[in-house]
mmCIF file of C-alpha atoms and ligand atoms in Angstrom:
data_model
loop_
_atom_site.group_PDB
_atom_site.id
_atom_site.type_symbol
_atom_site.label_atom_id
_atom_site.label_comp_id
_atom_site.label_asym_id
_atom_site.label_seq_id
_atom_site.Cartn_x
_atom_site.Cartn_y
_atom_site.Cartn_z
ATOM 1 C CA MET A 19 24.805 20.195 -4.571
ATOM 2 C CA LYS A 20 22.279 22.937 -5.173
ATOM 3 C CA ASN A 21 20.532 24.119 -2.014
ATOM 4 C CA GLY A 22 16.976 22.878 -1.750
ATOM 5 C CA LEU A 23 14.791 20.050 -0.543
ATOM 6 C CA TYR A 24 15.428 16.551 -1.918
ATOM 7 C CA ILE A 25 12.632 14.023 -1.280
ATOM 8 C CA VAL A 26 14.442 10.675 -1.184
ATOM 9 C CA ALA A 27 12.701 7.275 -1.154
ATOM 10 C CA THR A 28 14.493 4.582 0.862
ATOM 11 C CA PRO A 29 14.164 0.763 0.607
ATOM 12 C CA ILE A 30 11.234 -1.111 2.201
ATOM 13 C CA GLY A 31 13.204 -4.274 2.850
ATOM 14 C CA ASN A 32 16.068 -4.721 0.414
ATOM 15 C CA ILE A 33 18.906 -2.209 0.651
ATOM 16 C CA HIS A 34 19.872 -2.808 -2.978
ATOM 17 C CA ASP A 35 16.667 -1.088 -4.061
ATOM 18 C CA LEU A 36 18.207 2.294 -3.274
ATOM 19 C CA SER A 37 19.000 4.134 -6.498
ATOM 20 C CA GLU A 38 22.375 5.586 -7.403
ATOM 21 C CA ARG A 39 20.863 9.046 -7.421
ATOM 22 C CA ALA A 40 19.438 8.460 -3.922
ATOM 23 C CA ILE A 41 22.850 7.374 -2.616
ATOM 24 C CA GLU A 42 24.573 10.408 -4.177
ATOM 25 C CA THR A 43 21.939 12.721 -2.706
ATOM 26 C CA LEU A 44 22.245 11.237 0.786
ATOM 27 C CA LYS A 45 26.028 11.586 0.557
ATOM 28 C CA ALA A 46 25.905 15.203 -0.549
ATOM 29 C CA ALA A 47 23.104 16.525 1.658
ATOM 30 C CA GLU A 48 24.332 18.541 4.640
ATOM 31 C CA VAL A 49 21.036 18.037 6.477
ATOM 32 C CA ILE A 50 18.792 14.996 6.773
ATOM 33 C CA ALA A 51 15.157 15.412 7.795
ATOM 34 C CA CYS A 52 13.918 12.037 9.024
ATOM 35 C CA GLU A 53 11.425 10.309 11.299
ATOM 36 C CA ASP A 54 13.800 8.369 13.538
ATOM 37 C CA THR A 55 17.466 9.373 13.559
ATOM 38 C CA ARG A 56 18.550 5.888 14.751
ATOM 39 C CA ILE A 57 16.948 4.188 11.742
ATOM 40 C CA THR A 58 18.300 6.716 9.235
ATOM 41 C CA LYS A 59 21.810 6.688 10.722
ATOM 42 C CA LYS A 60 21.784 2.892 10.518
ATOM 43 C CA LEU A 61 20.842 3.059 6.832
ATOM 44 C CA LEU A 62 23.589 5.597 6.118
ATOM 45 C CA SER A 63 26.127 3.466 7.983
ATOM 46 C CA LEU A 64 25.156 0.380 5.962
ATOM 47 C CA LEU A 65 25.781 2.447 2.835
ATOM 48 C CA ASN A 66 29.119 3.738 4.162
ATOM 49 C CA ILE A 67 27.792 7.274 4.098
ATOM 50 C CA SER A 68 29.131 9.674 6.727
ATOM 51 C CA ILE A 69 26.698 10.521 9.528
ATOM 52 C CA GLN A 70 28.562 13.747 10.266
ATOM 53 C CA LYS A 71 25.519 15.743 9.181
ATOM 54 C CA THR A 72 22.732 17.662 10.824
ATOM 55 C CA PHE A 73 19.722 15.435 11.576
ATOM 56 C CA ILE A 74 16.335 17.018 12.118
ATOM 57 C CA THR A 75 13.407 14.838 13.169
ATOM 58 C CA LEU A 76 10.054 15.313 11.563
ATOM 59 C CA HIS A 77 6.784 13.797 12.692
ATOM 60 C CA ASP A 78 3.088 14.608 12.560
ATOM 61 C CA HIS A 79 3.178 16.749 15.697
ATOM 62 C CA ASN A 80 6.237 18.910 15.029
ATOM 63 C CA GLU A 81 6.211 19.290 11.248
ATOM 64 C CA GLU A 82 5.019 22.917 11.195
ATOM 65 C CA GLU A 83 7.670 23.968 13.695
ATOM 66 C CA GLN A 84 10.488 21.974 12.039
ATOM 67 C CA ALA A 85 9.530 23.312 8.597
ATOM 68 C CA GLY A 86 10.623 26.809 9.708
ATOM 69 C CA LYS A 87 14.049 25.476 10.781
ATOM 70 C CA LEU A 88 14.542 23.536 7.557
ATOM 71 C CA ILE A 89 13.538 26.471 5.359
ATOM 72 C CA ALA A 90 16.054 28.682 7.215
ATOM 73 C CA LEU A 91 18.812 26.100 6.574
ATOM 74 C CA ILE A 92 17.931 25.783 2.879
ATOM 75 C CA SER A 93 17.736 29.563 2.490
ATOM 76 C CA GLY A 94 21.189 29.701 4.097
ATOM 77 C CA GLY A 95 22.548 27.541 1.244
ATOM 78 C CA GLN A 96 22.165 23.962 2.486
ATOM 79 C CA ALA A 97 20.783 20.863 0.789
ATOM 80 C CA VAL A 98 18.221 18.945 2.866
ATOM 81 C CA ALA A 99 17.302 15.316 2.132
ATOM 82 C CA LEU A 100 13.874 14.287 3.402
ATOM 83 C CA VAL A 101 13.564 10.550 4.139
ATOM 84 C CA SER A 102 11.143 8.232 5.949
ATOM 85 C CA ASP A 103 12.076 5.214 8.028
ATOM 86 C CA ALA A 104 11.285 3.177 4.901
ATOM 87 C CA GLY A 105 9.728 3.807 1.512
ATOM 88 C CA SER A 106 8.465 7.012 0.005
ATOM 89 C CA PRO A 107 8.215 10.094 2.209
ATOM 90 C CA LEU A 108 4.749 11.687 2.491
ATOM 91 C CA ILE A 109 2.893 8.417 1.767
ATOM 92 C CA SER A 110 1.395 7.642 5.213
ATOM 93 C CA ASP A 111 4.529 9.389 6.447
ATOM 94 C CA PRO A 112 5.397 12.997 7.350
ATOM 95 C CA GLY A 113 6.338 15.636 4.806
ATOM 96 C CA TYR A 114 3.397 17.239 3.064
ATOM 97 C CA LYS A 115 3.245 20.259 5.374
ATOM 98 C CA LEU A 116 6.984 20.782 4.894
ATOM 99 C CA ILE A 117 6.621 20.643 1.101
ATOM 100 C CA ASN A 118 3.717 23.040 1.266
ATOM 101 C CA HIS A 119 5.766 25.566 3.250
ATOM 102 C CA CYS A 120 8.804 25.115 0.983
ATOM 103 C CA ARG A 121 6.668 25.736 -2.104
ATOM 104 C CA ALA A 122 5.250 28.898 -0.540
ATOM 105 C CA ALA A 123 8.815 30.036 0.231
ATOM 106 C CA GLY A 124 9.878 29.467 -3.391
ATOM 107 C CA ILE A 125 12.431 26.819 -2.437
ATOM 108 C CA TYR A 126 13.885 24.381 -4.995
ATOM 109 C CA ILE A 127 12.274 20.925 -4.480
ATOM 110 C CA THR A 128 12.985 17.701 -6.302
ATOM 111 C CA VAL A 129 12.114 14.052 -5.807
ATOM 112 C CA ILE A 130 14.350 10.991 -5.987
ATOM 113 C CA PRO A 131 11.773 8.242 -6.502
ATOM 114 C CA GLY A 132 12.016 4.674 -5.306
ATOM 115 C CA CYS A 133 10.128 2.090 -3.257
ATOM 116 C CA CYS A 134 6.579 2.727 -2.263
ATOM 117 C CA ALA A 135 4.818 -0.203 -0.584
ATOM 118 C CA LEU A 136 1.402 0.549 -2.059
ATOM 119 C CA ILE A 137 2.701 0.628 -5.646
ATOM 120 C CA CYS A 138 4.719 -2.584 -5.176
ATOM 121 C CA ALA A 139 1.628 -4.278 -3.691
ATOM 122 C CA LEU A 140 -0.563 -3.230 -6.616
ATOM 123 C CA GLN A 141 2.044 -4.552 -9.034
ATOM 124 C CA LEU A 142 2.061 -7.926 -7.261
ATOM 125 C CA ALA A 143 -1.672 -8.422 -6.709
ATOM 126 C CA GLY A 144 -3.086 -8.739 -10.223
ATOM 127 C CA LEU A 145 -6.072 -6.538 -9.321
ATOM 128 C CA PRO A 146 -7.089 -3.764 -11.736
ATOM 129 C CA THR A 147 -4.568 -0.928 -11.682
ATOM 130 C CA ASP A 148 -6.214 1.434 -14.168
ATOM 131 C CA ARG A 149 -7.971 3.129 -11.279
ATOM 132 C CA PHE A 150 -7.101 2.742 -7.615
ATOM 133 C CA MET A 151 -7.625 4.569 -4.373
ATOM 134 C CA PHE A 152 -5.091 4.555 -1.583
ATOM 135 C CA ALA A 153 -6.782 5.073 1.781
ATOM 136 C CA GLY A 154 -3.822 4.894 4.185
ATOM 137 C CA PHE A 155 -3.992 2.920 7.429
ATOM 138 C CA ILE A 156 -7.171 1.100 8.451
ATOM 139 C CA PRO A 157 -8.482 2.300 11.828
ATOM 140 C CA ASN A 158 -8.067 -0.095 14.739
ATOM 141 C CA LYS A 159 -11.537 0.352 16.258
ATOM 142 C CA ASP A 160 -14.247 -1.956 14.863
ATOM 143 C CA LYS A 161 -16.792 0.805 14.283
ATOM 144 C CA ALA A 162 -14.299 3.155 12.608
ATOM 145 C CA ARG A 163 -13.099 0.304 10.349
ATOM 146 C CA GLN A 164 -16.662 -0.582 9.355
ATOM 147 C CA ASP A 165 -17.529 3.060 8.706
ATOM 148 C CA LEU A 166 -14.474 3.525 6.504
ATOM 149 C CA PHE A 167 -15.186 0.369 4.480
ATOM 150 C CA SER A 168 -18.846 1.341 4.074
ATOM 151 C CA GLU A 169 -17.822 4.815 2.905
ATOM 152 C CA LEU A 170 -15.472 3.390 0.247
ATOM 153 C CA LYS A 171 -17.570 0.369 -0.784
ATOM 154 C CA ALA A 172 -19.155 1.858 -3.908
ATOM 155 C CA ILE A 173 -16.002 3.501 -5.288
ATOM 156 C CA PRO A 174 -15.309 1.979 -8.740
ATOM 157 C CA ALA A 175 -11.602 1.447 -8.144
ATOM 158 C CA THR A 176 -9.228 -0.991 -6.481
ATOM 159 C CA LEU A 177 -8.899 0.037 -2.836
ATOM 160 C CA VAL A 178 -5.464 -0.049 -1.212
ATOM 161 C CA PHE A 179 -4.765 0.177 2.524
ATOM 162 C CA TYR A 180 -1.772 -0.134 4.813
ATOM 163 C CA GLU A 181 -2.316 -2.749 7.525
ATOM 164 C CA THR A 182 -0.452 -4.594 10.253
ATOM 165 C CA ALA A 183 -0.296 -8.347 10.904
ATOM 166 C CA PRO A 184 -2.057 -8.345 14.305
ATOM 167 C CA ARG A 185 -5.112 -6.633 12.793
ATOM 168 C CA ILE A 186 -5.467 -8.422 9.466
ATOM 169 C CA ILE A 187 -7.997 -11.048 10.631
ATOM 170 C CA LYS A 188 -10.311 -8.326 11.984
ATOM 171 C CA THR A 189 -9.927 -6.428 8.743
ATOM 172 C CA LEU A 190 -10.721 -9.517 6.659
ATOM 173 C CA THR A 191 -13.729 -10.297 8.856
ATOM 174 C CA ALA A 192 -15.132 -6.792 8.283
ATOM 175 C CA ALA A 193 -14.290 -7.093 4.571
ATOM 176 C CA ALA A 194 -16.181 -10.427 4.321
ATOM 177 C CA GLU A 195 -19.334 -8.580 5.263
ATOM 178 C CA ILE A 196 -18.891 -5.192 3.607
ATOM 179 C CA PHE A 197 -17.012 -6.218 0.436
ATOM 180 C CA ALA A 198 -18.844 -9.578 0.128
ATOM 181 C CA GLY A 199 -17.772 -11.582 -2.913
ATOM 182 C CA ARG A 200 -15.026 -9.171 -3.987
ATOM 183 C CA ARG A 201 -11.534 -10.404 -4.665
ATOM 184 C CA LEU A 202 -9.073 -9.373 -1.965
ATOM 185 C CA ALA A 203 -5.289 -9.375 -1.775
ATOM 186 C CA VAL A 204 -2.708 -9.147 0.986
ATOM 187 C CA ALA A 205 0.886 -8.400 -0.034
ATOM 188 C CA ARG A 206 3.326 -8.930 2.807
ATOM 189 C CA GLU A 207 7.033 -8.528 3.455
ATOM 190 C CA ILE A 208 7.544 -6.997 0.016
ATOM 191 C CA THR A 209 11.186 -7.142 -1.174
ATOM 192 C CA LYS A 210 12.090 -9.208 1.914
ATOM 193 C CA LEU A 211 12.949 -12.888 2.275
ATOM 194 C CA TYR A 212 9.373 -14.032 2.934
ATOM 195 C CA GLU A 213 7.642 -11.783 0.414
ATOM 196 C CA GLU A 214 4.269 -13.152 -0.665
ATOM 197 C CA CYS A 215 1.039 -11.927 -2.159
ATOM 198 C CA LEU A 216 -2.140 -13.827 -1.325
ATOM 199 C CA THR A 217 -5.380 -13.367 -3.237
ATOM 200 C CA GLY A 218 -8.865 -14.788 -2.789
ATOM 201 C CA THR A 219 -12.112 -14.174 -0.959
ATOM 202 C CA ALA A 220 -12.134 -12.917 2.621
ATOM 203 C CA GLU A 221 -13.065 -16.410 3.809
ATOM 204 C CA GLU A 222 -10.128 -17.992 1.956
ATOM 205 C CA LEU A 223 -7.656 -15.461 3.319
ATOM 206 C CA ILE A 224 -9.007 -15.833 6.867
ATOM 207 C CA ALA A 225 -8.592 -19.621 6.581
ATOM 208 C CA ARG A 226 -5.004 -19.109 5.374
ATOM 209 C CA PHE A 227 -4.109 -16.805 8.264
ATOM 210 C CA ASN A 228 -5.831 -19.080 10.799
ATOM 211 C CA ALA A 229 -3.665 -21.929 9.528
ATOM 212 C CA LYS A 230 -0.475 -19.839 9.444
ATOM 213 C CA GLU A 231 -0.100 -16.878 11.770
ATOM 214 C CA PRO A 232 -0.007 -13.557 9.891
ATOM 215 C CA LYS A 233 3.349 -11.841 10.210
ATOM 216 C CA GLY A 234 5.222 -8.844 8.864
ATOM 217 C CA GLU A 235 4.281 -5.630 7.133
ATOM 218 C CA MET A 236 1.213 -5.766 4.925
ATOM 219 C CA VAL A 237 -0.751 -4.009 2.247
ATOM 220 C CA PHE A 238 -4.443 -4.942 1.981
ATOM 221 C CA MET A 239 -6.298 -4.523 -1.320
ATOM 222 C CA VAL A 240 -9.909 -4.883 -2.470
ATOM 223 C CA ALA A 241 -10.950 -5.381 -6.108
ATOM 224 C CA PRO A 242 -13.439 -2.857 -7.527
ATOM 225 C CA PRO A 243 -17.146 -3.675 -7.146
ATOM 226 C CA LEU A 244 -18.700 -5.644 -9.995
ATOM 227 C CA LYS A 245 -21.354 -3.750 -11.903
ATOM 228 C CA LYS A 246 -24.654 -5.105 -10.572
ATOM 229 C CA ASN A 247 -27.573 -5.732 -12.948
ATOM 230 C CA ASP A 248 -25.538 -4.465 -15.855
ATOM 231 C CA SER A 249 -26.827 -6.220 -18.947
ATOM 232 C CA GLU A 250 -23.513 -5.439 -20.664
ATOM 233 C CA VAL A 251 -21.532 -7.334 -18.071
ATOM 234 C CA ASP A 252 -19.456 -10.179 -19.444
ATOM 235 C CA VAL A 253 -20.258 -13.066 -17.108
ATOM 236 C CA GLU A 254 -17.784 -15.355 -18.795
ATOM 237 C CA ALA A 255 -14.957 -12.835 -18.384
ATOM 238 C CA GLU A 256 -15.854 -12.386 -14.704
ATOM 239 C CA LEU A 257 -15.855 -16.149 -14.202
ATOM 240 C CA ARG A 258 -12.471 -16.505 -15.906
ATOM 241 C CA ARG A 259 -11.043 -13.754 -13.705
ATOM 242 C CA LEU A 260 -12.426 -15.293 -10.496
ATOM 243 C CA LEU A 261 -11.475 -18.857 -11.426
ATOM 244 C CA ALA A 262 -7.865 -17.754 -11.677
ATOM 245 C CA ASP A 263 -7.613 -17.816 -7.904
ATOM 246 C CA MET A 264 -10.873 -19.177 -6.502
ATOM 247 C CA PRO A 265 -12.384 -22.656 -6.358
ATOM 248 C CA LEU A 266 -15.192 -23.213 -8.862
ATOM 249 C CA LYS A 267 -17.889 -23.217 -6.166
ATOM 250 C CA SER A 268 -16.828 -19.827 -4.753
ATOM 251 C CA ALA A 269 -16.543 -18.243 -8.214
ATOM 252 C CA VAL A 270 -20.029 -19.464 -9.166
ATOM 253 C CA LYS A 271 -21.478 -18.230 -5.871
ATOM 254 C CA THR A 272 -19.896 -14.787 -6.292
ATOM 255 C CA VAL A 273 -21.171 -14.322 -9.849
ATOM 256 C CA VAL A 274 -24.665 -15.660 -9.048
ATOM 257 C CA GLU A 275 -25.039 -13.363 -6.051
ATOM 258 C CA THR A 276 -23.548 -10.299 -7.681
ATOM 259 C CA PHE A 277 -25.511 -10.434 -10.913
ATOM 260 C CA SER A 278 -28.624 -12.226 -9.595
ATOM 261 C CA LEU A 279 -28.234 -14.972 -12.204
ATOM 262 C CA ASN A 280 -29.444 -18.526 -12.544
ATOM 263 C CA LYS A 281 -27.113 -20.767 -10.562
ATOM 264 C CA ASN A 282 -27.273 -23.726 -12.935
ATOM 265 C CA GLU A 283 -26.398 -21.624 -16.010
ATOM 266 C CA VAL A 284 -23.453 -19.988 -14.277
ATOM 267 C CA TYR A 285 -22.312 -23.371 -13.007
ATOM 268 C CA GLN A 286 -22.377 -24.854 -16.511
ATOM 269 C CA THR A 287 -20.345 -21.899 -17.894
ATOM 270 C CA ALA A 288 -17.816 -22.209 -15.081
ATOM 271 C CA LEU A 289 -17.508 -25.948 -15.691
ATOM 272 C CA ARG A 290 -16.896 -25.357 -19.406
ATOM 273 C CA ILE A 291 -14.160 -22.785 -18.650
ATOM 274 C CA LYS A 292 -12.558 -25.143 -16.144
ATOM 275 C CA ASN A 293 -12.629 -28.062 -18.598
ATOM 276 C CA GLU A 294 -11.166 -25.898 -21.355
ATOM 277 C CA SER A 295 -8.182 -25.083 -19.230
HETATM 278 N N1 SAM B 16 5.899 5.619 3.132
HETATM 279 C C1 SAM B 16 5.989 4.186 3.104
HETATM 280 C C2 SAM B 16 5.735 3.716 1.665
HETATM 281 O O1 SAM B 16 4.777 4.172 1.074
HETATM 282 O O2 SAM B 16 6.469 2.874 1.167
HETATM 283 C C3 SAM B 16 4.981 3.541 4.026
HETATM 284 C C4 SAM B 16 5.123 3.952 5.444
HETATM 285 S S1 SAM B 16 3.839 3.398 6.468
HETATM 286 C C5 SAM B 16 4.260 4.213 7.970
HETATM 287 C C6 SAM B 16 4.273 1.737 6.833
HETATM 288 C C7 SAM B 16 3.293 0.730 6.233
HETATM 289 O O3 SAM B 16 3.633 0.499 4.867
HETATM 290 C C8 SAM B 16 3.345 -0.629 6.885
HETATM 291 O O4 SAM B 16 2.548 -0.700 8.040
HETATM 292 C C9 SAM B 16 2.815 -1.531 5.789
HETATM 293 O O5 SAM B 16 1.421 -1.452 5.713
HETATM 294 C C10 SAM B 16 3.421 -0.858 4.543
HETATM 295 N N2 SAM B 16 4.720 -1.460 4.232
HETATM 296 C C11 SAM B 16 5.943 -0.925 4.405
HETATM 297 N N3 SAM B 16 6.895 -1.778 4.008
HETATM 298 C C12 SAM B 16 6.276 -2.884 3.572
HETATM 299 C C13 SAM B 16 6.719 -4.139 3.037
HETATM 300 N N4 SAM B 16 7.994 -4.405 2.885
HETATM 301 N N5 SAM B 16 5.774 -5.047 2.690
HETATM 302 C C14 SAM B 16 4.458 -4.779 2.840
HETATM 303 N N6 SAM B 16 3.996 -3.618 3.331
HETATM 304 C C15 SAM B 16 4.877 -2.685 3.706
#
């Protein structure tokens, strides 16, 4: 295999999601740059790929230093595969500094695409995908979380975040206030046995997780803001969209509050749509 850097996506839950090209690359690479050698060696073993290779660990704090070593190996004729513990390297995972240095050094770089949790989550959620913003992990501290949500609130795009189960209720509670009335989604355990994607208001999702303890890896998404006071806005279309996964009362409330409309008129429209279906 040609010397260079091969960015290889690995599965996020189902080993069969690894592409043929990814398997061939992992077999042929003399060097593997990874986050945790135990996790990557386990993956290679499951694939019956030899682990008689050089493993170099890469994380946020040593990436600059390790980049020098990897560039020397590639310049010496070796093929390096860059992997994360799971999913696509560089996406809330190490790698961008390494790529930057490799580009500056004129090294051959290619990508072997595959699973990326944020893309899978967007595909599952049914929120608008024409424009989205990925904002990485949500901070753990209440104030930092609120500040981040407030900063992103007006962005006319679906917002996508990585989140963990123990923090999701706090995140939904902050979202109930800052993204009031917007449709939310939580995609969890994607490609695994208990994969599910929940959508609804913050209150509905909080009720769901209070009834059934949140577990597993999660992606949290927020629908774009509705255009307030926009005379062009199609109230009926908004109602249809909301009624797809909200009770009538919540959909009416959201539309009334967002567009400052007459409650009775919106209620009658919602009732008509409901009866039609
Ligand atoms: N680079 C990886 C990617 O984009 O696929 C993500 C790595 S990041 C360190 C890990 C986070 O990705 C998890 O905390 C979770 O938010 C999300 N994630 C990874 N696997 C997932 C899965 N199977 N289902 C839902 N979310 C997942």
